[in-house]
GROMACS .gro file of C-alpha atoms in nm:
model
  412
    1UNK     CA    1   0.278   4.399   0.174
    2UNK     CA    2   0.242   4.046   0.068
    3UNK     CA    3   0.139   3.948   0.409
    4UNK     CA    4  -0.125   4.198   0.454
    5UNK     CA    5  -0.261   4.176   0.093
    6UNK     CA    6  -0.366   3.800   0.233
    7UNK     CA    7  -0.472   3.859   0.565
    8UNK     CA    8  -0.732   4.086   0.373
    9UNK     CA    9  -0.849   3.801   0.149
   10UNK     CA   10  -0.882   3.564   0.485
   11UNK     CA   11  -1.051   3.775   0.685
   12UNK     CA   12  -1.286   3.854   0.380
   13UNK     CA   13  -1.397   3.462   0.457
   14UNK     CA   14  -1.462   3.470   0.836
   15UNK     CA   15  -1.810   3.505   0.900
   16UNK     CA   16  -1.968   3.723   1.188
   17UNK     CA   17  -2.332   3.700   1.233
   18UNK     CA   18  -2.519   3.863   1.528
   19UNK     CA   19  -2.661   3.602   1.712
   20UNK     CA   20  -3.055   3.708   1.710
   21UNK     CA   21  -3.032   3.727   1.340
   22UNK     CA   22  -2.936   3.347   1.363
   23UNK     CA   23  -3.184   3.031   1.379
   24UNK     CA   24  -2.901   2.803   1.477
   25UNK     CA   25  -2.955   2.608   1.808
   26UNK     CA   26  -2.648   2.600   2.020
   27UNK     CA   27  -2.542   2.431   2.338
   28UNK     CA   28  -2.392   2.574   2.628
   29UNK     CA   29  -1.952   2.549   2.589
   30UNK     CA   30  -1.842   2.708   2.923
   31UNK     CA   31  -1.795   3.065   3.059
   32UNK     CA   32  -2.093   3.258   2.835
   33UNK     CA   33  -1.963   3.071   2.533
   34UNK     CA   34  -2.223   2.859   2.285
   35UNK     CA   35  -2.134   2.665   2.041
   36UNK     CA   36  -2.340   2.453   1.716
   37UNK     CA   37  -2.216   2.172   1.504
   38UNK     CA   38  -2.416   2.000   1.276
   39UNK     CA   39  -2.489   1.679   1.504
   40UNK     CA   40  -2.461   1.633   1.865
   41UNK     CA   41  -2.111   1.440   1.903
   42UNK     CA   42  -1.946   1.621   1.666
   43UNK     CA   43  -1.858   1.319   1.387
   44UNK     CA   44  -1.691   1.456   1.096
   45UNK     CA   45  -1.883   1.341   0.784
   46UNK     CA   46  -1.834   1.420   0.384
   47UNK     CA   47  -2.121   1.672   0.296
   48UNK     CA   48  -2.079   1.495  -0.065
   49UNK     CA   49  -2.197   1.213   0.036
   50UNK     CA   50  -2.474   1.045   0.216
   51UNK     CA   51  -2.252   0.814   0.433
   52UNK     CA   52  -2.087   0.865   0.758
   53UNK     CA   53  -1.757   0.701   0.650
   54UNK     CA   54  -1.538   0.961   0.495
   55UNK     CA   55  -1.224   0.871   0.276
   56UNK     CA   56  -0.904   0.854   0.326
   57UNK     CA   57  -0.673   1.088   0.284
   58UNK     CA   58  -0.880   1.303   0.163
   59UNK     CA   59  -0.957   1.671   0.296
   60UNK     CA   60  -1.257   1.724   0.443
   61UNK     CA   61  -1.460   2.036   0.571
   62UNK     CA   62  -1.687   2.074   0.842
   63UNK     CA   63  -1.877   2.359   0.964
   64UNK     CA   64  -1.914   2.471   1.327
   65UNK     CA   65  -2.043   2.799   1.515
   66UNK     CA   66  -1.944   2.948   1.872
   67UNK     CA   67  -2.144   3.232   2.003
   68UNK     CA   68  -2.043   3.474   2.262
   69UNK     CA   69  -2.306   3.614   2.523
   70UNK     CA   70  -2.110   3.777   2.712
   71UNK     CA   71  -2.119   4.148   2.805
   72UNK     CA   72  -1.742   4.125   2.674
   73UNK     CA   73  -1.473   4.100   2.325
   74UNK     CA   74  -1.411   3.691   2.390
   75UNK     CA   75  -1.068   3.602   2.199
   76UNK     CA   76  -1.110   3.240   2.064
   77UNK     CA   77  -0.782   3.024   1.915
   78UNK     CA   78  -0.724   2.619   1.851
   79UNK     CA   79  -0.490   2.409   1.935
   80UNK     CA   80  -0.466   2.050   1.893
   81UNK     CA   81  -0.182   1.774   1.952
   82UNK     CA   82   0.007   1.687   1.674
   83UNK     CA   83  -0.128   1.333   1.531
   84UNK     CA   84   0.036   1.122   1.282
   85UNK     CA   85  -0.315   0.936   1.166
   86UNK     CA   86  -0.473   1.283   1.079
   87UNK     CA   87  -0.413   1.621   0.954
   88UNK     CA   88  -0.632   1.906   1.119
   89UNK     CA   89  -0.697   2.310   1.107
   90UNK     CA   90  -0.919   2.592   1.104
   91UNK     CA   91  -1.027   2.864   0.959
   92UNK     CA   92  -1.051   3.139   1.085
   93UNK     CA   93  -0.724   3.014   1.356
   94UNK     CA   94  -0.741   3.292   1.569
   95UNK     CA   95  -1.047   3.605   1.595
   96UNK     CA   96  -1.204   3.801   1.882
   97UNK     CA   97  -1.580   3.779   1.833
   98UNK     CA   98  -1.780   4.083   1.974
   99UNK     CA   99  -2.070   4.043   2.232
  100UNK     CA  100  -2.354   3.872   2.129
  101UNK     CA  101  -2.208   3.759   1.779
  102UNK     CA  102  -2.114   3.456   1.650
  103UNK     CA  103  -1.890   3.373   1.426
  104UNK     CA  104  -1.831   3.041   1.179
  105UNK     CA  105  -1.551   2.821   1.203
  106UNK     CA  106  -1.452   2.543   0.949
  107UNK     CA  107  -1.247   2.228   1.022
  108UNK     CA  108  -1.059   2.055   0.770
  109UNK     CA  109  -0.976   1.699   0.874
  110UNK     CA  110  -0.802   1.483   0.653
  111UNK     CA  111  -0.720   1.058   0.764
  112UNK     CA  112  -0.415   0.905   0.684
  113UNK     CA  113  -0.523   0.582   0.741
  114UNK     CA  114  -0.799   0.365   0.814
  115UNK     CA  115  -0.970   0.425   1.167
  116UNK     CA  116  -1.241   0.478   1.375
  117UNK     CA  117  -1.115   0.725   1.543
  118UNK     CA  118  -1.250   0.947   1.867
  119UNK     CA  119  -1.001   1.262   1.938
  120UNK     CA  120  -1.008   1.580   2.056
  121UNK     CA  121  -0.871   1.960   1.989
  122UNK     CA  122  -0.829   2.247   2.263
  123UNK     CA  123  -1.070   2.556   2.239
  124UNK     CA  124  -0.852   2.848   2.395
  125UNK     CA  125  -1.032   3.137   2.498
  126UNK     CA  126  -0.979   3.473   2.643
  127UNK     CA  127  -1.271   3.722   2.795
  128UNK     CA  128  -1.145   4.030   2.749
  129UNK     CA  129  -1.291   4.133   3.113
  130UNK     CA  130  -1.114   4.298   3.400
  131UNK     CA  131  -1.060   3.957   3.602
  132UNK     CA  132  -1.010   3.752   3.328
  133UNK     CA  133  -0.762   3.471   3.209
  134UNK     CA  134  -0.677   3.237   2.949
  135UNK     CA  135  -0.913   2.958   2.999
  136UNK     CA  136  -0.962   2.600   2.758
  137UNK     CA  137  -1.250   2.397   2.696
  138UNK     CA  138  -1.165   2.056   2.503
  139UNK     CA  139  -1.390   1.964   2.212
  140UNK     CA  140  -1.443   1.623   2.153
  141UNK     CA  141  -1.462   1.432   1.764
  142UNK     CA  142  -1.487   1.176   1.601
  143UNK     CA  143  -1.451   1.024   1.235
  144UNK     CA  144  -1.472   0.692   1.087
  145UNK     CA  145  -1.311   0.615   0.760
  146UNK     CA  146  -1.399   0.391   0.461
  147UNK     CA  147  -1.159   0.059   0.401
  148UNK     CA  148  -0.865   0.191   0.202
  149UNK     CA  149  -0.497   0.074   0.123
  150UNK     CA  150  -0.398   0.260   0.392
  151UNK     CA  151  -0.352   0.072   0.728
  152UNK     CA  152  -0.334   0.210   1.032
  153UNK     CA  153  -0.008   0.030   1.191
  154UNK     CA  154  -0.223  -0.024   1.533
  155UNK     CA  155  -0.436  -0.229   1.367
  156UNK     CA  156  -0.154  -0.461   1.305
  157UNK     CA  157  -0.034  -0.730   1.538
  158UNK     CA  158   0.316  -0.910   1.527
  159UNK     CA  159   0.325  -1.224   1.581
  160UNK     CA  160   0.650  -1.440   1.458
  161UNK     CA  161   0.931  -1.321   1.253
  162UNK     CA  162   0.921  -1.518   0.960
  163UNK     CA  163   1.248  -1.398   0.760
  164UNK     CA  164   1.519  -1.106   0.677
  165UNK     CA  165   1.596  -1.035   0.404
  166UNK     CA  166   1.790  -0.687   0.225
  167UNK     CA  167   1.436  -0.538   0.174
  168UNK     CA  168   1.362  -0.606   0.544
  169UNK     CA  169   1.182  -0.852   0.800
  170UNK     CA  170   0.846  -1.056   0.764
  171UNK     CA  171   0.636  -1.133   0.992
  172UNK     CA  172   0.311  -1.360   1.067
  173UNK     CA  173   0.045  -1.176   1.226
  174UNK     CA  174  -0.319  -1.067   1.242
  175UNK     CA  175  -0.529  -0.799   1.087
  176UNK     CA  176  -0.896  -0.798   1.225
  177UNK     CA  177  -0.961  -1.142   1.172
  178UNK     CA  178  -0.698  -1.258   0.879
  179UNK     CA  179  -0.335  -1.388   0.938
  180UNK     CA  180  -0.148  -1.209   0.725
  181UNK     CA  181   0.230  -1.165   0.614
  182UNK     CA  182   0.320  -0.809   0.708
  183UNK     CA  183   0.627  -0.715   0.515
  184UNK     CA  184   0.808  -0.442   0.740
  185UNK     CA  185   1.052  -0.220   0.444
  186UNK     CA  186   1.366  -0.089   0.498
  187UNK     CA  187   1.450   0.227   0.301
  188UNK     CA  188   1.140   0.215   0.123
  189UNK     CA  189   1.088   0.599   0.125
  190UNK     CA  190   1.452   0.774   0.199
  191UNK     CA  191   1.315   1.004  -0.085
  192UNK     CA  192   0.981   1.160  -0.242
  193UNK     CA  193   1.018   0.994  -0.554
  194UNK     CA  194   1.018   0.676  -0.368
  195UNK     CA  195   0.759   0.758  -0.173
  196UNK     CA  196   0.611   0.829  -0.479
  197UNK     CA  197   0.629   0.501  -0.634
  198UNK     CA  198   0.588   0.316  -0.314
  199UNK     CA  199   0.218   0.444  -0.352
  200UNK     CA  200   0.146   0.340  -0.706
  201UNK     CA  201   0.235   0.006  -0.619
  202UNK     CA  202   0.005  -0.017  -0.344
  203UNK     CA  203  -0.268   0.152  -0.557
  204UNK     CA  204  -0.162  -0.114  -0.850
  205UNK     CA  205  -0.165  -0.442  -0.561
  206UNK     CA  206  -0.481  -0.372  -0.445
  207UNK     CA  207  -0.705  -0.345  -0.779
  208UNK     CA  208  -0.568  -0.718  -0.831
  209UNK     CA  209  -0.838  -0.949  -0.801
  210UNK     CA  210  -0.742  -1.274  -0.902
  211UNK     CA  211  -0.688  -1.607  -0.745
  212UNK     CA  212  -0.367  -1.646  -0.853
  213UNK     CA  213  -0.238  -1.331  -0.698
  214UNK     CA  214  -0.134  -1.340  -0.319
  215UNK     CA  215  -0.417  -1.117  -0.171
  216UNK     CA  216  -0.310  -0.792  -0.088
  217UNK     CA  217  -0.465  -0.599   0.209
  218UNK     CA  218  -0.285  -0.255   0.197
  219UNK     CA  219   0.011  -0.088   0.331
  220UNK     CA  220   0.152   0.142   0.644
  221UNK     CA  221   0.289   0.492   0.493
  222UNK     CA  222   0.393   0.629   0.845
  223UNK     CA  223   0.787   0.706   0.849
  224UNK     CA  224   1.002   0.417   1.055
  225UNK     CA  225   0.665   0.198   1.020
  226UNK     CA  226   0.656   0.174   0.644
  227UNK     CA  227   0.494  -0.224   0.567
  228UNK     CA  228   0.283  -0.387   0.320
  229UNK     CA  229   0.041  -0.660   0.392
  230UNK     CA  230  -0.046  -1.011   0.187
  231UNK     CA  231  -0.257  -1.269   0.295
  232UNK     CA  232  -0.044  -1.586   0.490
  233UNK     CA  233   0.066  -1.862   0.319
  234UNK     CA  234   0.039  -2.180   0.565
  235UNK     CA  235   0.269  -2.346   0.298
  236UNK     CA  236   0.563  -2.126   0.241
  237UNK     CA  237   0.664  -2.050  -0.089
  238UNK     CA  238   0.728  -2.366  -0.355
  239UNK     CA  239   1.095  -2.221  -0.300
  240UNK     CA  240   1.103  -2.373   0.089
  241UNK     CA  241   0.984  -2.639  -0.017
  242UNK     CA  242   1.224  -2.753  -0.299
  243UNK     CA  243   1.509  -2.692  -0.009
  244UNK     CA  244   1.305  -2.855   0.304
  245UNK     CA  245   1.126  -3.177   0.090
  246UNK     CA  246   1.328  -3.488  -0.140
  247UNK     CA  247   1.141  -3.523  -0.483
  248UNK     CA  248   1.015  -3.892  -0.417
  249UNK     CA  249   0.823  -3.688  -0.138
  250UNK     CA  250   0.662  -3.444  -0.418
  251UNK     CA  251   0.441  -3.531  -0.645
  252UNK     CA  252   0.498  -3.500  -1.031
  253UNK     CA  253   0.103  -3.383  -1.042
  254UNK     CA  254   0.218  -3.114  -0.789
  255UNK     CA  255   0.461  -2.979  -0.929
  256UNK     CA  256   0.263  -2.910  -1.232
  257UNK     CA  257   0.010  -2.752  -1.046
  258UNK     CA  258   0.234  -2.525  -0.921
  259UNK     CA  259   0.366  -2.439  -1.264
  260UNK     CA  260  -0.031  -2.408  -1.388
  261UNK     CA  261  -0.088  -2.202  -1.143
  262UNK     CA  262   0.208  -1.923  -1.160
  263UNK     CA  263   0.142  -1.942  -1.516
  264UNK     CA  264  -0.239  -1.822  -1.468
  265UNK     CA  265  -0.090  -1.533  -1.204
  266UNK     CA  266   0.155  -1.436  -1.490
  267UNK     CA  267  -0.147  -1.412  -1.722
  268UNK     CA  268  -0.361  -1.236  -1.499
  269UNK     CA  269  -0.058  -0.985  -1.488
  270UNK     CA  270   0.071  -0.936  -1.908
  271UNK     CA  271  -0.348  -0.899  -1.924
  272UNK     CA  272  -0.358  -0.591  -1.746
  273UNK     CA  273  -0.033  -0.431  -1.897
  274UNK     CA  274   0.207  -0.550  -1.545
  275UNK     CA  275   0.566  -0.728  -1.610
  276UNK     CA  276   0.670  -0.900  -1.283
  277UNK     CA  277   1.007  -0.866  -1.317
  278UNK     CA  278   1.151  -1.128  -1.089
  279UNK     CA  279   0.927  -1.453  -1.094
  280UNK     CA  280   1.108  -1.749  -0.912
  281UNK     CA  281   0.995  -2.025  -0.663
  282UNK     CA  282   1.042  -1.830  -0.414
  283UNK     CA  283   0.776  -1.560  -0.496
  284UNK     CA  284   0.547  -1.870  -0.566
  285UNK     CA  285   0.372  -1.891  -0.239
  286UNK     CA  286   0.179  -2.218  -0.145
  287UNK     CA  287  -0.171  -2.216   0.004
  288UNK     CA  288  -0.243  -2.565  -0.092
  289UNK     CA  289  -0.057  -2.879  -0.096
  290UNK     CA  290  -0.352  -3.104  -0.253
  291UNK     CA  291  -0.328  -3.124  -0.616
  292UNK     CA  292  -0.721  -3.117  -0.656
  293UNK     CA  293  -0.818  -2.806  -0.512
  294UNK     CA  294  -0.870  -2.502  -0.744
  295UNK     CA  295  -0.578  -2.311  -0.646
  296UNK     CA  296  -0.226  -2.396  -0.453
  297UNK     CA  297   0.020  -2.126  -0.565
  298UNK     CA  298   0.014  -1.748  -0.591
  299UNK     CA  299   0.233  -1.480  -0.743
  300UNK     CA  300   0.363  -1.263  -0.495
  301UNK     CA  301   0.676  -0.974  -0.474
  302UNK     CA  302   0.538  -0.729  -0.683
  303UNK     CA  303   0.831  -0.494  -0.563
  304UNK     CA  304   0.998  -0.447  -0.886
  305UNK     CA  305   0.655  -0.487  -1.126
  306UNK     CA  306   0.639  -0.192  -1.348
  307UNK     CA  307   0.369  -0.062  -1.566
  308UNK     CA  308   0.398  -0.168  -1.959
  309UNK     CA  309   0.302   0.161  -2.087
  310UNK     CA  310   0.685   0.254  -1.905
  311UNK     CA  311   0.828  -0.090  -1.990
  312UNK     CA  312   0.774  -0.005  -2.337
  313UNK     CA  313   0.978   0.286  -2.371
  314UNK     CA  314   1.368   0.287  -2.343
  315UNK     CA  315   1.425   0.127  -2.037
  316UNK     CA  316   1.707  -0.114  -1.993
  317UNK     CA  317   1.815  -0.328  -1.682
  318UNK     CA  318   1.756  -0.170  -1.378
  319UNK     CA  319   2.062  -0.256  -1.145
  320UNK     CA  320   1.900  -0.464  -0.820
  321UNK     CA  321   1.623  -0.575  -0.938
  322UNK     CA  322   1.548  -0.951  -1.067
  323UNK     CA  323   1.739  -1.254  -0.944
  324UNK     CA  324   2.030  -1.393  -1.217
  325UNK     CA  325   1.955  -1.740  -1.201
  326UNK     CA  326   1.624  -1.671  -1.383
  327UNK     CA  327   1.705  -1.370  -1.567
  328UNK     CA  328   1.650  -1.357  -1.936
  329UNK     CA  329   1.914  -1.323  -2.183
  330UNK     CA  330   1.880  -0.961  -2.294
  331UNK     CA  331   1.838  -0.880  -1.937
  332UNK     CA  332   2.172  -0.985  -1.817
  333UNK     CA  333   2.311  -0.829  -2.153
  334UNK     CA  334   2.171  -0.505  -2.040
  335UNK     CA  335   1.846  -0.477  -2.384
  336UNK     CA  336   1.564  -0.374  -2.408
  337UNK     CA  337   1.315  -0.572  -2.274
  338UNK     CA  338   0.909  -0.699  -2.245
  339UNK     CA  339   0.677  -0.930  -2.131
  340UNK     CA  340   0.861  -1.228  -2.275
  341UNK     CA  341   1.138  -1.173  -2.007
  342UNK     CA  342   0.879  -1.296  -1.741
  343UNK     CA  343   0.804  -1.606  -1.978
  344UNK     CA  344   1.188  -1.715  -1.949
  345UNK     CA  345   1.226  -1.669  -1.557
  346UNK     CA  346   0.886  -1.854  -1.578
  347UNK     CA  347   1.110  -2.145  -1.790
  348UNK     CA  348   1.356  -2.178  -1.534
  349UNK     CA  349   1.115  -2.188  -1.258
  350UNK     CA  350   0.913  -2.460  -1.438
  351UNK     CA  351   1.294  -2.630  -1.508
  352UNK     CA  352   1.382  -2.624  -1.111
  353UNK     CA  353   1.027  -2.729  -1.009
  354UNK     CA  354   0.968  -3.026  -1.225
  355UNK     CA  355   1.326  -3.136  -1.202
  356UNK     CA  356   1.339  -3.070  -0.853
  357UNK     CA  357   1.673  -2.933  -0.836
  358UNK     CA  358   1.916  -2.695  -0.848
  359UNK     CA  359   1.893  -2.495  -1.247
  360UNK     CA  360   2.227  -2.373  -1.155
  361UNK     CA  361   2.404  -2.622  -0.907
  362UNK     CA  362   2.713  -2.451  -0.752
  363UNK     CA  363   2.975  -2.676  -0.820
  364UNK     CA  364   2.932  -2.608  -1.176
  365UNK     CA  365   2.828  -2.249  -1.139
  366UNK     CA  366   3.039  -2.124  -0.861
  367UNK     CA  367   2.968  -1.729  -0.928
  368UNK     CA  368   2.649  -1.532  -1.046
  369UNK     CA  369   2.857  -1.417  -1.347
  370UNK     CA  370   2.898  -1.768  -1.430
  371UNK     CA  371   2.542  -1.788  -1.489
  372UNK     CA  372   2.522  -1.481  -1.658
  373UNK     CA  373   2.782  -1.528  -1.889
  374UNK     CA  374   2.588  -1.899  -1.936
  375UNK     CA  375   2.264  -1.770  -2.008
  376UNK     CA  376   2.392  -1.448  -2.213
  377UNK     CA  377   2.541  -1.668  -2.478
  378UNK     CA  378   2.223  -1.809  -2.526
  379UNK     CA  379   2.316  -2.151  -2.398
  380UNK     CA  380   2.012  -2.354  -2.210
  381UNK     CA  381   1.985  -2.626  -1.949
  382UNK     CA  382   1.962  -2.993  -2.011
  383UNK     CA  383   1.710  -3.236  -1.916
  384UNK     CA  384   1.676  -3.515  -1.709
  385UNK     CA  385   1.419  -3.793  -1.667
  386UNK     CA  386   1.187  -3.598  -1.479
  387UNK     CA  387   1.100  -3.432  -1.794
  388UNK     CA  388   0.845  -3.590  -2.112
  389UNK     CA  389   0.900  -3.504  -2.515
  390UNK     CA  390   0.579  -3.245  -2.473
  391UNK     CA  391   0.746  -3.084  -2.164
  392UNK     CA  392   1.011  -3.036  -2.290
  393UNK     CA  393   0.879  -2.868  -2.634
  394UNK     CA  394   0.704  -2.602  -2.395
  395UNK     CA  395   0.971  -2.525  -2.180
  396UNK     CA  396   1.215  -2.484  -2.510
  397UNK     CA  397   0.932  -2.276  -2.668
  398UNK     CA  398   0.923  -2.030  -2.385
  399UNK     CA  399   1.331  -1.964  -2.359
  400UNK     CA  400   1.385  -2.021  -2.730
  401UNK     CA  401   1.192  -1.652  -2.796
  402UNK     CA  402   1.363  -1.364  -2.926
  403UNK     CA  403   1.303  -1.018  -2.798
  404UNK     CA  404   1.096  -0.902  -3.082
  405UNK     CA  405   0.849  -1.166  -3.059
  406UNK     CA  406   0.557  -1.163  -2.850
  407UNK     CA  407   0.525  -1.441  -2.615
  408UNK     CA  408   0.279  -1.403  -2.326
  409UNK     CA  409   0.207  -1.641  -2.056
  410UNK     CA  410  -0.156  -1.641  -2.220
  411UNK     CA  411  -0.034  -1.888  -2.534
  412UNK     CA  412   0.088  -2.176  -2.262
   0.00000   0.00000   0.00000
């Protein structure tokens, strides 16, 4: 009942029109058949809007007519391959049109990803004449989309592996013109809800516009090819090079740089309501090596950022994420916790980049627990040379907080 209750509200939507009623000017399809779209290579556009670029993932509609001259009923039904860069389907599916009518068709396209794409779909056909036989007639299309965050993983060329790591593999390589990092993710989406969340971070990563924020370019959200995509850093991260150069070879106006400028990335974040979660020299990444010029380091590894409004609720330490070396007290002691947790992983960072060395050396710190049990009892690090009376009075004031208090990256 259910079944025929809506094939009676579809058909109640397919439109039949005879065709000398019609002002329409078709072309010639094949066998008696006519069809008219609304511009000669069929490009699918957005009737909303005044540009040919349509968005992505988004569904759009598109009207189209096929006429039938013949002396005969002409069954008409689409097919079309599947395609993992677009969705596509019509309405009506499947319907006989009588002699000399027309009828209207609508296609619903929606992208998955950014292209320019040219495809196809398969017009069957059957005239229902005494010699007759199923016969196709292949219908060219095309669409091109607006820049989104979603990447189409063709654009995308591999060039050098660059690490592995649990998350996955990096790689150098080339979008258009750019060489990028493209982050390849391993179980990024083995469920919706991560799905889910996979896409608010993109959508969060690319409304960042600051200098002090590795450039994001967007991500691939096709199964087995799931990747984000960052702008390459020439440099490595300040993390490389703590392990690859000695300290006489790093200058102390350097290093502060470096500090300045994951401070101002921090900033830039607790601004617009975002806690990083796991700031560290390695997610420092170095585009610059001369003191002078404007910028040299940028935050990247927004992988475990969250939004404040949820930060600010209940939540306690989420198991995997963060590194313990520069985890904040009430982090490792399972609390509640805000934006001054980013200000003490910011300490330690500024602590192993101006000392150049080691927060944590292993012979004294063997295990991670020994660092957490450290750090938990609200012990701190002791300085060396490296370090002036004034440095040392910020880096106390940024792991001396308590929970309660707010300290944002915006008072250094």
């Amino acid at each position: 009942m259910v079944k025929v209750i809506k094939h009676k509200r579809d058909s109640k939507k397919i439109t039949l029109f005879k065709l000398e009623h019609t002002n329409m000017k078709f072309v010639e399809m094949a066998d008696g058949l006519i069809i008219h779209t609304k511009n000669e290579d069929f490009l699918i556009t957005d009737d909303d809007c005044d540009e040919n670029e349509i968005d992505v993932n988004k569904q759009i509609k598109n009207l189209f007519s096929i006429g039938n001259t013949t002396n005969y009923k002409v069954k008409i039904q689409f097919t079309s391959k599947t395609n993992e860069k677009y969705y596509i389907s019509f309405n009506p599916q499947i319907i006989t049109i009588p002699p000399n009518y027309g009828c209207e068709f609508s296609l619903f396209l929606t992208p998955l990803c950014n292209s320019t794409m040219e495809s196809s779909f398969v017009i069957n056909y059957f005239i229902f004449a005494n010699d007759s036989k199923t016969c196709i007639h292949q219908m060219d299309f095309k669409y091109i989309t607006k820049i989104s965050t979603r990447l189409d993983p063709d654009s995308l060329i591999e060039e050098k592996q660059l690490g592995v790591g649990s998350f996955g593999v990096v790689f150098k390589g080339k979008l258009g013109g750019n060489t990028v990092a493209i982050k390849k993710m391993k179980n990024a989406t083995d469920s919706n809800d991560q799905m889910a969340e996979f896409e608010k971070e993109v959508s969060m990563l690319y409304k960042f516009r600051c200098d002090y924020i590795v450039h994001f370019y967007g991500a691939v959200f096709f199964p087995n090819k799931i990747c984000m995509v960052t702008a390459f850093a020439e440099f490595g991260s300040v993390c490389d090079m703590l392990k690859n150069k000695d300290a006489k070879d790093v200058d102390m106006k350097l290093r502060f740089k470096m500090c300045l400028d994951a401070t101002k990335g921090v900033s830039y974040l607790h601004k617009n309501g975002i806690l990083h979660r796991d700031i560290k020299p390695d997610n420092v990444l170095l585009f610059s090596l001369n003191p002078n010029d404007v910028v040299n380091g940028k935050l990247t590894d927004f992988g475990s950022s969250r939004n404040i409004n949820m930060m600010m609720t209940n939540m306690t330490f989420t198991k995997g994420i963060g590194t313990p070396n520069y985890m904040a007290p009430e982090v490792l002691n399972k609390e509640k916790y805000k934006m001054p947790c980013d200000i003490y992983s910011l300490a330690i960072s500024f602590f192993e980049i101006i000392g150049w060395a080691e927060p944590f050396p292993k012979k004294r710190f063997k295990y991670a627990w020994d660092i957490a049990d450290f750090v938990g009892k609200g012990n701190h690090l002791t300085y060396d040379e490296n370090f002036g009376i004034e440095t040392q009075e910020m880096i106390n004031s940024m792991w001396d907080f308590k929970p309660k208090n707010e300290f944002y990256a915006t008072k250094l």
